[in-house]
């Protein structure tokens, strides 16, 4: 799919958000982002493929003052502390070693060459800087379902037309060709189906019970083995990159 077509779809799909917007901090990938983002509020941070800028604005509301955003379109209302530019992830208009932290959420698989995109992210990172990349996991059931819907030409997956999906291990191999390494691989929403069934069960119980129960979001504990499984089969994979010093 041409970049102009991707821009058209997402400009329509992602309306502008207010400056005082907030996101659900208990959900992934924001929990991972919060874990690795620098504590220094003056750090240079890049949202590479920002969409309508909801994550960048949330960070800005959390007092981060040097946030840069880029995407194929401008759907971001003016916000003090956020500098936006129109560009593709594989041609970032920034100098080498510019950012302490870069995050690119659900973008990398749109590129004709994800390798070039990863090269660019690492290029603009400062030595010791970190980056988070998330992507639809190649082997997950939701990805298989999306591919099937794409074959059937169902409209709600038009944004994935022609997209090639990659595994976390494939993305990791692209990282190690640069002066950087992957310090963590994981995934998120592997338990999404279980959570949906759990909510339906609670709703059913509440219908016939005098005592009313609340659904509570639950988070799987992190272990090395579980992270590896999640990076392969979860709804999205996550890789954390650190540029060598």
mmCIF file of C-alpha atoms in Angstrom:
data_model
loop_
_atom_site.group_PDB
_atom_site.id
_atom_site.type_symbol
_atom_site.label_atom_id
_atom_site.label_comp_id
_atom_site.label_asym_id
_atom_site.label_seq_id
_atom_site.Cartn_x
_atom_site.Cartn_y
_atom_site.Cartn_z
ATOM 1 C CA UNK A 1 0.000 0.000 0.000
ATOM 2 C CA UNK A 2 1.259 3.488 -0.833
ATOM 3 C CA UNK A 3 2.113 5.798 2.048
ATOM 4 C CA UNK A 4 -0.394 8.350 0.735
ATOM 5 C CA UNK A 5 -3.169 5.749 1.057
ATOM 6 C CA UNK A 6 -2.110 4.875 4.607
ATOM 7 C CA UNK A 7 -2.181 8.584 5.474
ATOM 8 C CA UNK A 8 -5.685 8.947 4.001
ATOM 9 C CA UNK A 9 -7.061 6.008 5.988
ATOM 10 C CA UNK A 10 -5.564 7.027 9.321
ATOM 11 C CA UNK A 11 -6.349 10.715 8.998
ATOM 12 C CA UNK A 12 -9.991 9.653 8.785
ATOM 13 C CA UNK A 13 -9.630 6.870 11.370
ATOM 14 C CA UNK A 14 -7.927 8.992 14.055
ATOM 15 C CA UNK A 15 -9.686 12.296 14.765
ATOM 16 C CA UNK A 16 -7.772 14.964 16.746
ATOM 17 C CA UNK A 17 -7.843 14.631 20.519
ATOM 18 C CA UNK A 18 -8.000 17.331 23.164
ATOM 19 C CA UNK A 19 -4.870 18.669 24.844
ATOM 20 C CA UNK A 20 -5.978 17.323 28.231
ATOM 21 C CA UNK A 21 -6.536 13.769 26.955
ATOM 22 C CA UNK A 22 -5.474 10.778 29.012
ATOM 23 C CA UNK A 23 -4.912 7.105 28.316
ATOM 24 C CA UNK A 24 -5.513 3.941 30.303
ATOM 25 C CA UNK A 25 -2.160 3.626 32.090
ATOM 26 C CA UNK A 26 -2.717 0.030 33.198
ATOM 27 C CA UNK A 27 -2.917 -1.169 29.592
ATOM 28 C CA UNK A 28 -0.058 -2.273 27.411
ATOM 29 C CA UNK A 29 1.979 -0.908 25.701
ATOM 30 C CA UNK A 30 1.852 2.159 27.959
ATOM 31 C CA UNK A 31 2.944 0.137 31.004
ATOM 32 C CA UNK A 32 6.076 -0.887 29.094
ATOM 33 C CA UNK A 33 6.617 2.652 27.838
ATOM 34 C CA UNK A 34 6.376 3.991 31.394
ATOM 35 C CA UNK A 35 8.869 1.355 32.548
ATOM 36 C CA UNK A 36 11.592 2.453 30.120
ATOM 37 C CA UNK A 37 10.958 6.157 29.522
ATOM 38 C CA UNK A 38 13.658 8.428 31.058
ATOM 39 C CA UNK A 39 12.782 9.944 34.411
ATOM 40 C CA UNK A 40 14.288 13.280 33.326
ATOM 41 C CA UNK A 41 11.302 15.354 32.172
ATOM 42 C CA UNK A 42 13.549 17.413 29.865
ATOM 43 C CA UNK A 43 14.642 14.363 27.838
ATOM 44 C CA UNK A 44 14.222 14.539 24.072
ATOM 45 C CA UNK A 45 11.488 12.036 23.181
ATOM 46 C CA UNK A 46 10.262 11.028 19.712
ATOM 47 C CA UNK A 47 6.863 9.518 18.932
ATOM 48 C CA UNK A 48 7.616 7.975 15.523
ATOM 49 C CA UNK A 49 4.241 7.395 13.867
ATOM 50 C CA UNK A 50 2.169 9.342 16.381
ATOM 51 C CA UNK A 51 -1.280 9.128 14.762
ATOM 52 C CA UNK A 52 -3.399 11.761 16.473
ATOM 53 C CA UNK A 53 -0.746 12.230 19.162
ATOM 54 C CA UNK A 54 -2.736 10.840 22.082
ATOM 55 C CA UNK A 55 0.299 9.204 23.741
ATOM 56 C CA UNK A 56 2.509 12.267 23.163
ATOM 57 C CA UNK A 57 -0.139 14.554 24.657
ATOM 58 C CA UNK A 58 -0.525 12.265 27.644
ATOM 59 C CA UNK A 59 3.233 12.422 28.262
ATOM 60 C CA UNK A 60 3.109 16.176 27.835
ATOM 61 C CA UNK A 61 0.385 16.298 30.495
ATOM 62 C CA UNK A 62 2.754 14.282 32.692
ATOM 63 C CA UNK A 63 5.218 17.223 32.393
ATOM 64 C CA UNK A 64 7.558 15.927 29.675
ATOM 65 C CA UNK A 65 8.587 19.115 27.856
ATOM 66 C CA UNK A 66 10.626 18.063 24.781
ATOM 67 C CA UNK A 67 8.380 15.761 22.788
ATOM 68 C CA UNK A 68 8.721 15.446 19.028
ATOM 69 C CA UNK A 69 6.131 13.696 16.869
ATOM 70 C CA UNK A 70 6.023 12.652 13.245
ATOM 71 C CA UNK A 71 3.568 10.925 10.953
ATOM 72 C CA UNK A 72 2.385 10.969 7.349
ATOM 73 C CA UNK A 73 -0.294 13.556 8.170
ATOM 74 C CA UNK A 74 -1.015 16.327 10.643
ATOM 75 C CA UNK A 75 -3.959 15.439 12.889
ATOM 76 C CA UNK A 76 -2.500 17.016 16.003
ATOM 77 C CA UNK A 77 -3.865 20.220 17.452
ATOM 78 C CA UNK A 78 -1.306 22.765 18.666
ATOM 79 C CA UNK A 79 0.147 21.786 22.022
ATOM 80 C CA UNK A 80 2.934 23.581 23.858
ATOM 81 C CA UNK A 81 5.880 21.243 24.349
ATOM 82 C CA UNK A 82 5.126 19.051 21.300
ATOM 83 C CA UNK A 83 6.835 19.671 17.959
ATOM 84 C CA UNK A 84 5.244 17.870 15.001
ATOM 85 C CA UNK A 85 6.580 17.197 11.514
ATOM 86 C CA UNK A 86 5.256 15.264 8.524
ATOM 87 C CA UNK A 87 7.593 12.415 7.629
ATOM 88 C CA UNK A 88 7.819 8.677 7.226
ATOM 89 C CA UNK A 89 9.516 6.453 9.777
ATOM 90 C CA UNK A 90 12.091 5.381 7.172
ATOM 91 C CA UNK A 91 13.204 8.993 6.533
ATOM 92 C CA UNK A 92 13.301 10.780 9.878
ATOM 93 C CA UNK A 93 14.238 14.478 9.537
ATOM 94 C CA UNK A 94 16.443 14.549 12.632
ATOM 95 C CA UNK A 95 20.177 14.574 13.208
ATOM 96 C CA UNK A 96 22.092 11.567 14.496
ATOM 97 C CA UNK A 97 22.059 11.033 18.275
ATOM 98 C CA UNK A 98 19.125 13.387 18.924
ATOM 99 C CA UNK A 99 16.859 11.491 21.342
ATOM 100 C CA UNK A 100 17.114 9.743 24.690
ATOM 101 C CA UNK A 101 13.911 7.835 23.976
ATOM 102 C CA UNK A 102 11.945 6.830 20.867
ATOM 103 C CA UNK A 103 8.718 4.878 20.668
ATOM 104 C CA UNK A 104 7.000 3.600 17.539
ATOM 105 C CA UNK A 105 3.691 1.860 18.210
ATOM 106 C CA UNK A 106 2.111 -0.294 15.491
ATOM 107 C CA UNK A 107 3.947 1.382 12.617
ATOM 108 C CA UNK A 108 6.979 -0.655 11.535
ATOM 109 C CA UNK A 109 5.052 -3.215 9.445
ATOM 110 C CA UNK A 110 3.717 -0.516 7.106
ATOM 111 C CA UNK A 111 7.180 0.139 5.714
ATOM 112 C CA UNK A 112 8.368 -1.434 2.497
ATOM 113 C CA UNK A 113 11.631 -2.064 4.341
ATOM 114 C CA UNK A 114 11.276 -2.343 8.143
ATOM 115 C CA UNK A 115 15.062 -2.650 8.246
ATOM 116 C CA UNK A 116 15.392 0.951 7.028
ATOM 117 C CA UNK A 117 12.895 2.110 9.662
ATOM 118 C CA UNK A 118 14.818 0.376 12.457
ATOM 119 C CA UNK A 119 18.079 1.807 11.107
ATOM 120 C CA UNK A 120 16.550 5.286 11.314
ATOM 121 C CA UNK A 121 15.268 4.821 14.868
ATOM 122 C CA UNK A 122 18.691 3.679 16.044
ATOM 123 C CA UNK A 123 20.431 6.461 14.098
ATOM 124 C CA UNK A 124 18.506 9.224 15.906
ATOM 125 C CA UNK A 125 18.928 7.603 19.344
ATOM 126 C CA UNK A 126 21.661 8.950 21.576
ATOM 127 C CA UNK A 127 24.249 6.397 22.790
ATOM 128 C CA UNK A 128 22.628 4.562 25.688
ATOM 129 C CA UNK A 129 19.194 5.717 24.532
ATOM 130 C CA UNK A 130 16.281 3.325 24.308
ATOM 131 C CA UNK A 131 13.458 2.674 21.876
ATOM 132 C CA UNK A 132 10.219 0.705 21.997
ATOM 133 C CA UNK A 133 8.778 -0.866 18.857
ATOM 134 C CA UNK A 134 5.452 -2.711 18.834
ATOM 135 C CA UNK A 135 3.920 -4.617 15.950
ATOM 136 C CA UNK A 136 1.209 -7.133 15.133
ATOM 137 C CA UNK A 137 2.704 -10.510 15.969
ATOM 138 C CA UNK A 138 3.253 -12.685 12.920
ATOM 139 C CA UNK A 139 1.980 -15.943 14.435
ATOM 140 C CA UNK A 140 -0.909 -14.785 16.620
ATOM 141 C CA UNK A 141 -4.501 -15.885 16.044
ATOM 142 C CA UNK A 142 -5.666 -12.240 15.651
ATOM 143 C CA UNK A 143 -3.122 -11.810 12.847
ATOM 144 C CA UNK A 144 -4.346 -14.975 11.123
ATOM 145 C CA UNK A 145 -7.900 -13.655 11.445
ATOM 146 C CA UNK A 146 -6.872 -10.286 9.990
ATOM 147 C CA UNK A 147 -5.176 -11.976 7.048
ATOM 148 C CA UNK A 148 -8.337 -13.991 6.398
ATOM 149 C CA UNK A 149 -10.467 -10.829 6.503
ATOM 150 C CA UNK A 150 -7.986 -9.152 4.167
ATOM 151 C CA UNK A 151 -8.377 -12.016 1.689
ATOM 152 C CA UNK A 152 -12.156 -11.593 1.935
ATOM 153 C CA UNK A 153 -11.705 -7.837 1.327
ATOM 154 C CA UNK A 154 -13.506 -6.805 4.521
ATOM 155 C CA UNK A 155 -13.350 -3.024 4.931
ATOM 156 C CA UNK A 156 -12.325 -2.803 8.605
ATOM 157 C CA UNK A 157 -8.874 -4.189 7.722
ATOM 158 C CA UNK A 158 -8.287 -1.941 4.726
ATOM 159 C CA UNK A 159 -5.434 -0.306 6.633
ATOM 160 C CA UNK A 160 -3.559 -3.646 6.560
ATOM 161 C CA UNK A 161 -3.827 -4.222 2.813
ATOM 162 C CA UNK A 162 -0.481 -5.427 1.469
ATOM 163 C CA UNK A 163 1.165 -5.383 4.915
ATOM 164 C CA UNK A 164 3.798 -8.015 5.721
ATOM 165 C CA UNK A 165 3.849 -9.163 9.342
ATOM 166 C CA UNK A 166 7.108 -9.906 11.152
ATOM 167 C CA UNK A 167 8.002 -11.861 14.265
ATOM 168 C CA UNK A 168 9.819 -10.261 17.188
ATOM 169 C CA UNK A 169 12.847 -12.423 16.373
ATOM 170 C CA UNK A 170 12.901 -11.116 12.795
ATOM 171 C CA UNK A 171 12.812 -7.543 14.081
ATOM 172 C CA UNK A 172 15.568 -8.364 16.555
ATOM 173 C CA UNK A 173 17.823 -9.541 13.714
ATOM 174 C CA UNK A 174 17.303 -6.157 12.041
ATOM 175 C CA UNK A 175 18.405 -4.431 15.252
ATOM 176 C CA UNK A 176 21.671 -6.325 15.667
ATOM 177 C CA UNK A 177 22.875 -5.204 12.242
ATOM 178 C CA UNK A 178 23.188 -1.776 13.908
ATOM 179 C CA UNK A 179 25.178 -0.564 16.894
ATOM 180 C CA UNK A 180 22.386 -1.627 19.260
ATOM 181 C CA UNK A 181 20.803 -4.613 20.977
ATOM 182 C CA UNK A 182 17.388 -5.844 22.086
ATOM 183 C CA UNK A 183 17.228 -5.838 25.882
ATOM 184 C CA UNK A 184 13.693 -7.221 26.118
ATOM 185 C CA UNK A 185 11.172 -9.053 23.960
ATOM 186 C CA UNK A 186 7.576 -9.526 25.033
ATOM 187 C CA UNK A 187 4.006 -9.012 23.893
ATOM 188 C CA UNK A 188 0.621 -7.849 25.082
ATOM 189 C CA UNK A 189 -3.065 -8.723 24.932
ATOM 190 C CA UNK A 190 -2.372 -12.445 24.856
ATOM 191 C CA UNK A 191 -5.058 -12.780 27.505
ATOM 192 C CA UNK A 192 -7.532 -10.525 25.711
ATOM 193 C CA UNK A 193 -9.871 -13.382 24.786
ATOM 194 C CA UNK A 194 -9.784 -14.722 28.352
ATOM 195 C CA UNK A 195 -10.581 -11.263 29.692
ATOM 196 C CA UNK A 196 -13.543 -10.847 27.321
ATOM 197 C CA UNK A 197 -14.939 -14.229 28.408
ATOM 198 C CA UNK A 198 -14.366 -13.263 32.043
ATOM 199 C CA UNK A 199 -16.348 -10.008 31.566
ATOM 200 C CA UNK A 200 -19.221 -11.892 29.948
ATOM 201 C CA UNK A 201 -19.238 -14.386 32.824
ATOM 202 C CA UNK A 202 -19.392 -11.606 35.433
ATOM 203 C CA UNK A 203 -22.185 -9.909 33.481
ATOM 204 C CA UNK A 204 -24.129 -13.178 33.409
ATOM 205 C CA UNK A 205 -23.637 -13.728 37.152
ATOM 206 C CA UNK A 206 -24.764 -10.160 37.916
ATOM 207 C CA UNK A 207 -27.950 -10.689 35.947
ATOM 208 C CA UNK A 208 -29.109 -13.466 38.290
ATOM 209 C CA UNK A 209 -27.305 -12.597 41.518
ATOM 210 C CA UNK A 210 -28.333 -10.208 44.301
ATOM 211 C CA UNK A 211 -24.694 -9.389 44.948
ATOM 212 C CA UNK A 212 -23.166 -7.427 42.076
ATOM 213 C CA UNK A 213 -19.554 -8.030 41.081
ATOM 214 C CA UNK A 214 -17.172 -5.687 39.247
ATOM 215 C CA UNK A 215 -14.904 -6.811 36.435
ATOM 216 C CA UNK A 216 -11.287 -6.148 37.280
ATOM 217 C CA UNK A 217 -8.505 -5.887 34.745
ATOM 218 C CA UNK A 218 -5.894 -8.547 35.418
ATOM 219 C CA UNK A 219 -2.279 -8.572 34.308
ATOM 220 C CA UNK A 220 -0.196 -11.658 33.662
ATOM 221 C CA UNK A 221 3.019 -11.777 35.749
ATOM 222 C CA UNK A 222 6.232 -11.207 33.807
ATOM 223 C CA UNK A 223 8.733 -14.044 33.522
ATOM 224 C CA UNK A 224 11.401 -14.709 30.904
ATOM 225 C CA UNK A 225 9.546 -17.754 29.594
ATOM 226 C CA UNK A 226 6.211 -15.953 29.452
ATOM 227 C CA UNK A 227 7.773 -12.922 27.733
ATOM 228 C CA UNK A 228 9.218 -15.199 25.058
ATOM 229 C CA UNK A 229 5.838 -16.869 24.468
ATOM 230 C CA UNK A 230 4.102 -13.484 24.397
ATOM 231 C CA UNK A 231 6.593 -12.158 21.830
ATOM 232 C CA UNK A 232 5.570 -14.997 19.494
ATOM 233 C CA UNK A 233 1.843 -15.482 20.024
ATOM 234 C CA UNK A 234 0.464 -12.331 21.652
ATOM 235 C CA UNK A 235 -1.726 -9.847 19.803
ATOM 236 C CA UNK A 236 1.242 -7.447 19.558
ATOM 237 C CA UNK A 237 4.939 -8.011 20.091
ATOM 238 C CA UNK A 238 7.174 -5.541 21.909
ATOM 239 C CA UNK A 239 10.916 -5.134 21.541
ATOM 240 C CA UNK A 240 12.999 -2.791 23.667
ATOM 241 C CA UNK A 241 16.161 -1.529 21.940
ATOM 242 C CA UNK A 242 19.185 0.056 23.585
ATOM 243 C CA UNK A 243 21.830 1.827 21.534
ATOM 244 C CA UNK A 244 25.371 0.916 22.485
ATOM 245 C CA UNK A 245 27.478 3.552 24.250
#
